[in-house]
Short mmCIF file of C-alpha atoms and ligand atoms in Angstrom, two decimals:
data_model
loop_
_atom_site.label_atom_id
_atom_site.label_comp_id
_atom_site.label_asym_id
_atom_site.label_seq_id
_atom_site.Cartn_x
_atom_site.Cartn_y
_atom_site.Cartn_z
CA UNK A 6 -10.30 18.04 4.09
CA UNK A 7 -9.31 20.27 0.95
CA UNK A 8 -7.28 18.76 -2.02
CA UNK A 9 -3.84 20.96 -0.66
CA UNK A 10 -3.90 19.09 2.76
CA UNK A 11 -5.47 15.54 1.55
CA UNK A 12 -3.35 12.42 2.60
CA UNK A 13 -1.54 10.74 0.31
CA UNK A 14 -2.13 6.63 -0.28
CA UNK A 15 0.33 4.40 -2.08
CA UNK A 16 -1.18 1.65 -3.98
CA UNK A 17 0.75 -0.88 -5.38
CA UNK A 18 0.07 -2.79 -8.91
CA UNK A 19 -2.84 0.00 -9.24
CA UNK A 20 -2.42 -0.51 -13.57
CA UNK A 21 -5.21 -2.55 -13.04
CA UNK A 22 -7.63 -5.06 -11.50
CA UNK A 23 -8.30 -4.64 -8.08
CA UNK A 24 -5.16 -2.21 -7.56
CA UNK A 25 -6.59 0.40 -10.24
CA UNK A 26 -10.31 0.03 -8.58
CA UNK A 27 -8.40 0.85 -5.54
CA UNK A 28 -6.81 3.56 -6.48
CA UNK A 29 -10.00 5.12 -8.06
CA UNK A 30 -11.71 4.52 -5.29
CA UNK A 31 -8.90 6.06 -2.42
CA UNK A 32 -8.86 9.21 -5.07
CA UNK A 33 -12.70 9.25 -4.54
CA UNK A 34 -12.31 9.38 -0.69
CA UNK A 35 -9.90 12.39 -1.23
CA UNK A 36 -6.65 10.49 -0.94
CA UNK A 37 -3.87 12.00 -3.10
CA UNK A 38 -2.82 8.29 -4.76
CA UNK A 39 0.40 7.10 -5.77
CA UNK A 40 -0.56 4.77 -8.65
CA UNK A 41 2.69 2.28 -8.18
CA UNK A 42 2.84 -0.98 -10.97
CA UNK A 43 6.27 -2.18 -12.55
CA UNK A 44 5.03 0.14 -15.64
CA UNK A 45 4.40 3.69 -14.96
CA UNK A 46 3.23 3.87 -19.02
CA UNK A 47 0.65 1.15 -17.82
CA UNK A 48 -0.31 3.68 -14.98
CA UNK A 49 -1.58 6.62 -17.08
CA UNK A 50 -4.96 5.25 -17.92
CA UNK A 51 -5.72 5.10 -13.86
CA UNK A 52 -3.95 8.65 -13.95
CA UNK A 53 -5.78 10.17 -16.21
CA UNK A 54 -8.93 8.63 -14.81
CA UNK A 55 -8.33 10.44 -11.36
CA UNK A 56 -7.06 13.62 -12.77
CA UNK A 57 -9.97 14.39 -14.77
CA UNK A 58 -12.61 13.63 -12.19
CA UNK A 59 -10.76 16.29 -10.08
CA UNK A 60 -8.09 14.04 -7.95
CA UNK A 61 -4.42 13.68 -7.59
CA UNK A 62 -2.79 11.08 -8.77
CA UNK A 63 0.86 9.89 -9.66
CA UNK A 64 2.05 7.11 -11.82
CA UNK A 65 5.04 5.17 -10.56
CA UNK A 66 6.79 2.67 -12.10
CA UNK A 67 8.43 0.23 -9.42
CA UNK A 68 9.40 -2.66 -8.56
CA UNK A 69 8.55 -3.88 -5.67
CA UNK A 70 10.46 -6.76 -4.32
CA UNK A 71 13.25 -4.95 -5.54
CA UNK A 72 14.51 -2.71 -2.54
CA UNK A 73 16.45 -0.22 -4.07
CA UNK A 74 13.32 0.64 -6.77
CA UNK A 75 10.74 0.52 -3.12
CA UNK A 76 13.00 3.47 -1.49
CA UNK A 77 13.44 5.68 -4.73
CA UNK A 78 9.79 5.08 -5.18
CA UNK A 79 9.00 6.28 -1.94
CA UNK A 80 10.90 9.27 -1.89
CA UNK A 81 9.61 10.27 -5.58
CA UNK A 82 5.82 10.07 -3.70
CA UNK A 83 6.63 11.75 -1.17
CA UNK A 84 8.19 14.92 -2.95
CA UNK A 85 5.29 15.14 -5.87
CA UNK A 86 2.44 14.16 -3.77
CA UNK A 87 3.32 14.07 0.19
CA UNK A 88 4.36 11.52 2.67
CA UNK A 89 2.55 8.40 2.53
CA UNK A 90 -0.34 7.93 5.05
CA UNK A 91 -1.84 4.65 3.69
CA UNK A 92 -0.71 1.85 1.99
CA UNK A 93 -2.16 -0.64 0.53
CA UNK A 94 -0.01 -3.88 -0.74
CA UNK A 95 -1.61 -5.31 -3.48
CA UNK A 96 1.04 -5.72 -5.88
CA UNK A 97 1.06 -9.98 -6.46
CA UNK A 98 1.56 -12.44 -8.91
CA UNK A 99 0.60 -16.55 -9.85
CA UNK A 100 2.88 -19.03 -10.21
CA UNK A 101 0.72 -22.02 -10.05
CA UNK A 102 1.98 -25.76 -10.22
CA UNK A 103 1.48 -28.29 -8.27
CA UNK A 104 4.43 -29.21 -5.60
CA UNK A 105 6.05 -31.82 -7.56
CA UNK A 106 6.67 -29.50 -10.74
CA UNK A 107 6.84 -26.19 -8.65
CA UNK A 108 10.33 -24.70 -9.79
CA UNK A 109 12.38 -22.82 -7.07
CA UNK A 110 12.06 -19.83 -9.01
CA UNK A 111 8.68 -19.46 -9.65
CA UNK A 112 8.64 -20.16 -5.10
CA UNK A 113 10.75 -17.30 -4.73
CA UNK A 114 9.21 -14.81 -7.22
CA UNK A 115 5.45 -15.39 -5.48
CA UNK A 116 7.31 -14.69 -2.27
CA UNK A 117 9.37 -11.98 -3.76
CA UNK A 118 6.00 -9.73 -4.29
CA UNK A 119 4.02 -10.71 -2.24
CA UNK A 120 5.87 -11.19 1.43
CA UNK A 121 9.20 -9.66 0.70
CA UNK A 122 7.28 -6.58 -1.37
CA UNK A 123 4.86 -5.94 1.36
CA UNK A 124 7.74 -6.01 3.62
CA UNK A 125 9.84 -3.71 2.22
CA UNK A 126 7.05 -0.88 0.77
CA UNK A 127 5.98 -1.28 4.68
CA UNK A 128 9.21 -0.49 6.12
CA UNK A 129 9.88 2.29 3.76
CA UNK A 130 6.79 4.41 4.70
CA UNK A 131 6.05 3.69 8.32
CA UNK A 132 7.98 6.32 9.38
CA UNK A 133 5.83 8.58 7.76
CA UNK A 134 2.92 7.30 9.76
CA UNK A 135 4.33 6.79 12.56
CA UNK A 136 5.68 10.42 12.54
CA UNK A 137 2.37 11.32 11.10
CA UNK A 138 1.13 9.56 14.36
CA UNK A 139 -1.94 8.48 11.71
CA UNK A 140 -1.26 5.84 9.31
CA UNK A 141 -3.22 2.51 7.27
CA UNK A 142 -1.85 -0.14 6.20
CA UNK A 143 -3.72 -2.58 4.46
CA UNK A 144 -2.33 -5.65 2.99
CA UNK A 145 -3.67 -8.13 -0.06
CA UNK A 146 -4.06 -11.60 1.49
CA UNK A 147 -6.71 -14.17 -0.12
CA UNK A 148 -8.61 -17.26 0.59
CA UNK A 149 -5.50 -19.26 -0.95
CA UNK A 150 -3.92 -18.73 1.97
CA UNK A 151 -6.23 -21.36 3.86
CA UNK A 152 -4.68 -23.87 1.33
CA UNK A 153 -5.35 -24.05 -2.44
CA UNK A 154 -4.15 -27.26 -5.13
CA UNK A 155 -1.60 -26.05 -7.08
CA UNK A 156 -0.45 -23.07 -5.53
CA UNK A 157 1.78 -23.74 -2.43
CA UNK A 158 3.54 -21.27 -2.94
CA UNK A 159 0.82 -18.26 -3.13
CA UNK A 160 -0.85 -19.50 -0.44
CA UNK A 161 1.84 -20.04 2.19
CA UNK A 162 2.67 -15.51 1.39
CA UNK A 163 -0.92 -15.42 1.74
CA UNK A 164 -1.32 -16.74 4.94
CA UNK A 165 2.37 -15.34 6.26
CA UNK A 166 0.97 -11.23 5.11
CA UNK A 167 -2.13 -12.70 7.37
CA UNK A 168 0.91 -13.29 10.24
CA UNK A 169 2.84 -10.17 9.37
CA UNK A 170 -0.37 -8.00 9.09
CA UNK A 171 -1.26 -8.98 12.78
CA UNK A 172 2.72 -8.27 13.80
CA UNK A 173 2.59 -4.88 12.24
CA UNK A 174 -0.58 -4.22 14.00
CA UNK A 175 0.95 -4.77 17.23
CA UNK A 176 4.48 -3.12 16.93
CA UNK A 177 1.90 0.41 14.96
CA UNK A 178 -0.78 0.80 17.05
CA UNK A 179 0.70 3.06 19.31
CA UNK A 180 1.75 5.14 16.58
CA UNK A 181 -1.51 5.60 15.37
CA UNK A 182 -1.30 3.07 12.33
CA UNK A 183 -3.52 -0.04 12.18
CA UNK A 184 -2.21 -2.69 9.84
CA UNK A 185 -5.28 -5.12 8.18
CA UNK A 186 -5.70 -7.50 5.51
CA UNK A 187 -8.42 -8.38 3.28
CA UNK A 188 -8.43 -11.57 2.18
CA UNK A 189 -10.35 -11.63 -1.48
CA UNK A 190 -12.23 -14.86 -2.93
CA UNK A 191 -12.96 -15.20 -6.32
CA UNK A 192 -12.37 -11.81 -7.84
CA UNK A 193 -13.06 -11.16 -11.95
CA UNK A 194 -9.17 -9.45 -12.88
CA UNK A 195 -6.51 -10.63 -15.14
CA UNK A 196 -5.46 -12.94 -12.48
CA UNK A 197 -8.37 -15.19 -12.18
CA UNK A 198 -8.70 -14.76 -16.25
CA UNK A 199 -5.16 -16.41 -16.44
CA UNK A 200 -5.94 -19.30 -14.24
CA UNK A 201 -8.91 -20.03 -16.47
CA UNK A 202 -6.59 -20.07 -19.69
CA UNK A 203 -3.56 -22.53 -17.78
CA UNK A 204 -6.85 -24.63 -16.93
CA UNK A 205 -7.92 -24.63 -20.79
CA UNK A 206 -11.74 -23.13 -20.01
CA UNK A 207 -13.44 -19.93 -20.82
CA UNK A 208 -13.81 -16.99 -18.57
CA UNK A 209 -17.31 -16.87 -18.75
CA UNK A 210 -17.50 -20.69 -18.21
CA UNK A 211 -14.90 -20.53 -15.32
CA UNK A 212 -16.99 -17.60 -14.03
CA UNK A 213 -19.75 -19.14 -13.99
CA UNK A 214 -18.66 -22.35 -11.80
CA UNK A 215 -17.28 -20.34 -9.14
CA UNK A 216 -20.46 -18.29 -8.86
CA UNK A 217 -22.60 -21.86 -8.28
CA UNK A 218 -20.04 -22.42 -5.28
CA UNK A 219 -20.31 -19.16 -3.46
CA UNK A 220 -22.71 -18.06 -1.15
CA UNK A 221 -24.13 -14.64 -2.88
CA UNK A 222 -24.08 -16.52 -6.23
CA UNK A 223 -22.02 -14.10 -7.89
CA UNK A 224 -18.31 -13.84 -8.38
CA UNK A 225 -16.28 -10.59 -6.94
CA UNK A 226 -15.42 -7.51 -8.78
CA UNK A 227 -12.73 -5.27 -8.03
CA UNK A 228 -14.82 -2.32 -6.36
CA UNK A 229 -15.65 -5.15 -4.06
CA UNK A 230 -12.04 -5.16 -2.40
CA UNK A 231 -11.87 -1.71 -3.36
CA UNK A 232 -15.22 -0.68 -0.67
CA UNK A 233 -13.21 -2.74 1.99
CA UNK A 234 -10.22 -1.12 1.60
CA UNK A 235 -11.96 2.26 1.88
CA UNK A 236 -13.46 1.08 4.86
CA UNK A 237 -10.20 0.08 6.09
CA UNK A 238 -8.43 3.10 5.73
CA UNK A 239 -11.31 5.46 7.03
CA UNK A 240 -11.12 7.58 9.70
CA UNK A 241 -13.74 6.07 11.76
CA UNK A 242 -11.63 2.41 11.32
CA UNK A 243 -8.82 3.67 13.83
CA UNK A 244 -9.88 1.04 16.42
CA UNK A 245 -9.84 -1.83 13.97
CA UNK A 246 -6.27 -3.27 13.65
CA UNK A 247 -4.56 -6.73 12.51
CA UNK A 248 -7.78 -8.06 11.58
CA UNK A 249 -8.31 -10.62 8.02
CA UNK A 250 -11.85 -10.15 6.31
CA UNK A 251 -12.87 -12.32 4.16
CA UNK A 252 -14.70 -10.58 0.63
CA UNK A 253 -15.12 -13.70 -1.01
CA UNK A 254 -19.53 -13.60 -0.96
CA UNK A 255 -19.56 -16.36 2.17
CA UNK A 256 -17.87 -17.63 5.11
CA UNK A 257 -14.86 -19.47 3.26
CA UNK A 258 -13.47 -20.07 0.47
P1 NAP B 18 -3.65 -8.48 -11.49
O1 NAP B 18 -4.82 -8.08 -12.32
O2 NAP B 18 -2.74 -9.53 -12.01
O3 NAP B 18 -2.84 -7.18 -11.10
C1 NAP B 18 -1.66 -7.25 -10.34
C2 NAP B 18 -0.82 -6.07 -10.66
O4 NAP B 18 0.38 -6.17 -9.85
C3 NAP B 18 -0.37 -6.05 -12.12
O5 NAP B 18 -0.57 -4.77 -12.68
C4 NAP B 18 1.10 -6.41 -12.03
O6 NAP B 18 1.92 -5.82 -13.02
C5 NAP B 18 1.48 -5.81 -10.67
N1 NAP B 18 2.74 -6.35 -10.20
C6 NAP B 18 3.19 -7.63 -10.30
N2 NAP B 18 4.42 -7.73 -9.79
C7 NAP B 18 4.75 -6.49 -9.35
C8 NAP B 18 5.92 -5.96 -8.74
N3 NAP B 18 6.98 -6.72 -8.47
N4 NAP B 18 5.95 -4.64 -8.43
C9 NAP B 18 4.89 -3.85 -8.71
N5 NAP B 18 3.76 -4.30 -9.29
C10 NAP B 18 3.69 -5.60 -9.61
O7 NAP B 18 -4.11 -9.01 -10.05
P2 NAP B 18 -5.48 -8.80 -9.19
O8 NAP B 18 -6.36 -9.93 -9.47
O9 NAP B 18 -5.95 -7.40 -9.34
O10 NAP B 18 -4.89 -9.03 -7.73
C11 NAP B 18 -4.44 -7.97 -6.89
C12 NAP B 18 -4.06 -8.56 -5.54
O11 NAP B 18 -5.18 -9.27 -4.98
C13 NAP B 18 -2.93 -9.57 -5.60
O12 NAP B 18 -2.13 -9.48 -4.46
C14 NAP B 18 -3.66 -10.90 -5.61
O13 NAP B 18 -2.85 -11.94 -5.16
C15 NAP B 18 -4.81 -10.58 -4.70
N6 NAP B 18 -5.97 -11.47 -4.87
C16 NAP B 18 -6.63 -11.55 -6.07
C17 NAP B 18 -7.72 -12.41 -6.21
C18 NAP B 18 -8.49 -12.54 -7.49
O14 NAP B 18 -9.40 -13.40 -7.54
N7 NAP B 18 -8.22 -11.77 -8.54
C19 NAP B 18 -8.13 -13.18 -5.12
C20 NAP B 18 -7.44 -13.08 -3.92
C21 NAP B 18 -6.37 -12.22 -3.80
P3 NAP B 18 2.28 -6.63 -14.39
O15 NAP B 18 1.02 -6.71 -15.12
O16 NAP B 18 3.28 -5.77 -15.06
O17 NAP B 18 2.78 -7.96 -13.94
#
């Protein structure tokens, strides 16, 4: 495929972690990518990145449980870099406390990104795909969503985008779009850096116990998620739809 008739992938919060790894990694697959985070400025460096080793790329700043900011987002992709043909919903954010002390806001802004984002960037380009009659969608679950202390309210949108990725899969498929999730353990980002700091212990010492409970001894990296989702997303994945794996270096969490 030249760079005039690549396909264009949306990745949302690509400004960094495992977003940004994604979108480096899509660009490096030949995907025209749509680097979506609330920040466009916080976008460039991923930009940049892509540009100079020969891709397309397009920083957008967005929103997206906000519905209004998902369709003008959308249409701005679709006019600079061409209708979407993957997506991958990895946008989130932590809200952690434990039930007791769990505000109602900080309930409905995990659900806000997470379940109500993925809904609504869905929505907006599966007409694309399904005109396209080719289409990915992958979505960001995690091993939270098979229960986690202290964050009932990530985990339940974890385990509903593992509910609406098998739905999607089922109402797609005979468009051509398969709809999977990839459901990340430990992974070294921002996120997992910010749990160690509410919890009062290093990186590197947090780090380092989660490694000693995993399987493969190691904690994940971004390009971990990243290979998955390129997987995903190939060509030869067509026949694999609404399915969860697990990248978390063993068989749970
Ligand atoms: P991260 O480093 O915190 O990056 C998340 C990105 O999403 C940030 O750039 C953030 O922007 C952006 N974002 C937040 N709210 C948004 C919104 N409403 N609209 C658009 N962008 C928004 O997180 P990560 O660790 O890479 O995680 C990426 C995904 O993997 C998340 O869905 C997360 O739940 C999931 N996951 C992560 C792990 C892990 O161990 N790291 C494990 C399992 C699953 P701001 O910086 O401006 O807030």
């Amino acid at each position: 495929m030249t760079q005039q008739d690549s396909r264009t992938a949306v990745v949302t919060g690509a400004a960094r972690g495992i977003g940004a790894a994604t979108a480096r990694r899509l660009a490096r697959d030949g995907f025209a990518v749509a680097v979506l985070d609330l920040d466009a400025d916080a976008c460039a460096p991923v930009v940049e990145e892509i540009v100079s080793a020969g891709g397309r790329a397009l920083a957008v700043g967005a929103d997206v449980s906000d519905e209004r900011s998902v369709t003008e987002a959308v249409a701005r992709v679709t006019g600079e870099l061409g209708a979407p043909a993957v997506l991958v919903n990895n946008a989130g954010i932590i809200r952690d406390n434990l039930l007791f002390k769990m505000s109602t806001d900080d309930w409905d802004a995990v659900m806000g990104v997470h379940l109500r984002g993925a809904f609504l960037m869905s929505r907006a380009v599966q007409k694309f795909m399904t005109e396209a009659r080719w289409g990915r969608i992958v979505n960001l679950s995690s091993t939270s969503a098979l229960g986690n202390r202290g964050q009932a309210n990530y985990a339940a949108a974890k385990a509903g985008l593992q509910g609406f990725t098998k739905t999607l899969a089922l109402e797609l498929g005979k468009f051509g779009v398969t709809v999977n999730a990839i459901a990340p353990g430990f992974i070294e980002t921002e996120m997992t850096a910010a749990t160690a700091e509410r919890l009062g212990v290093p990186f590197e010492d947090f780090k380092k116990a989660a490694a000693g409970q995993i399987p493969v001894q190691r904690t994940g990296r971004p390009e971990d998620v990243a290979h998955t989702v390129s997987f995903f997303v190939s060509e030869g994945a067509g026949f694999v739809s609404g399915q969860v794996i697990y990248v978390a270096g063993g068989p749970r969490a």
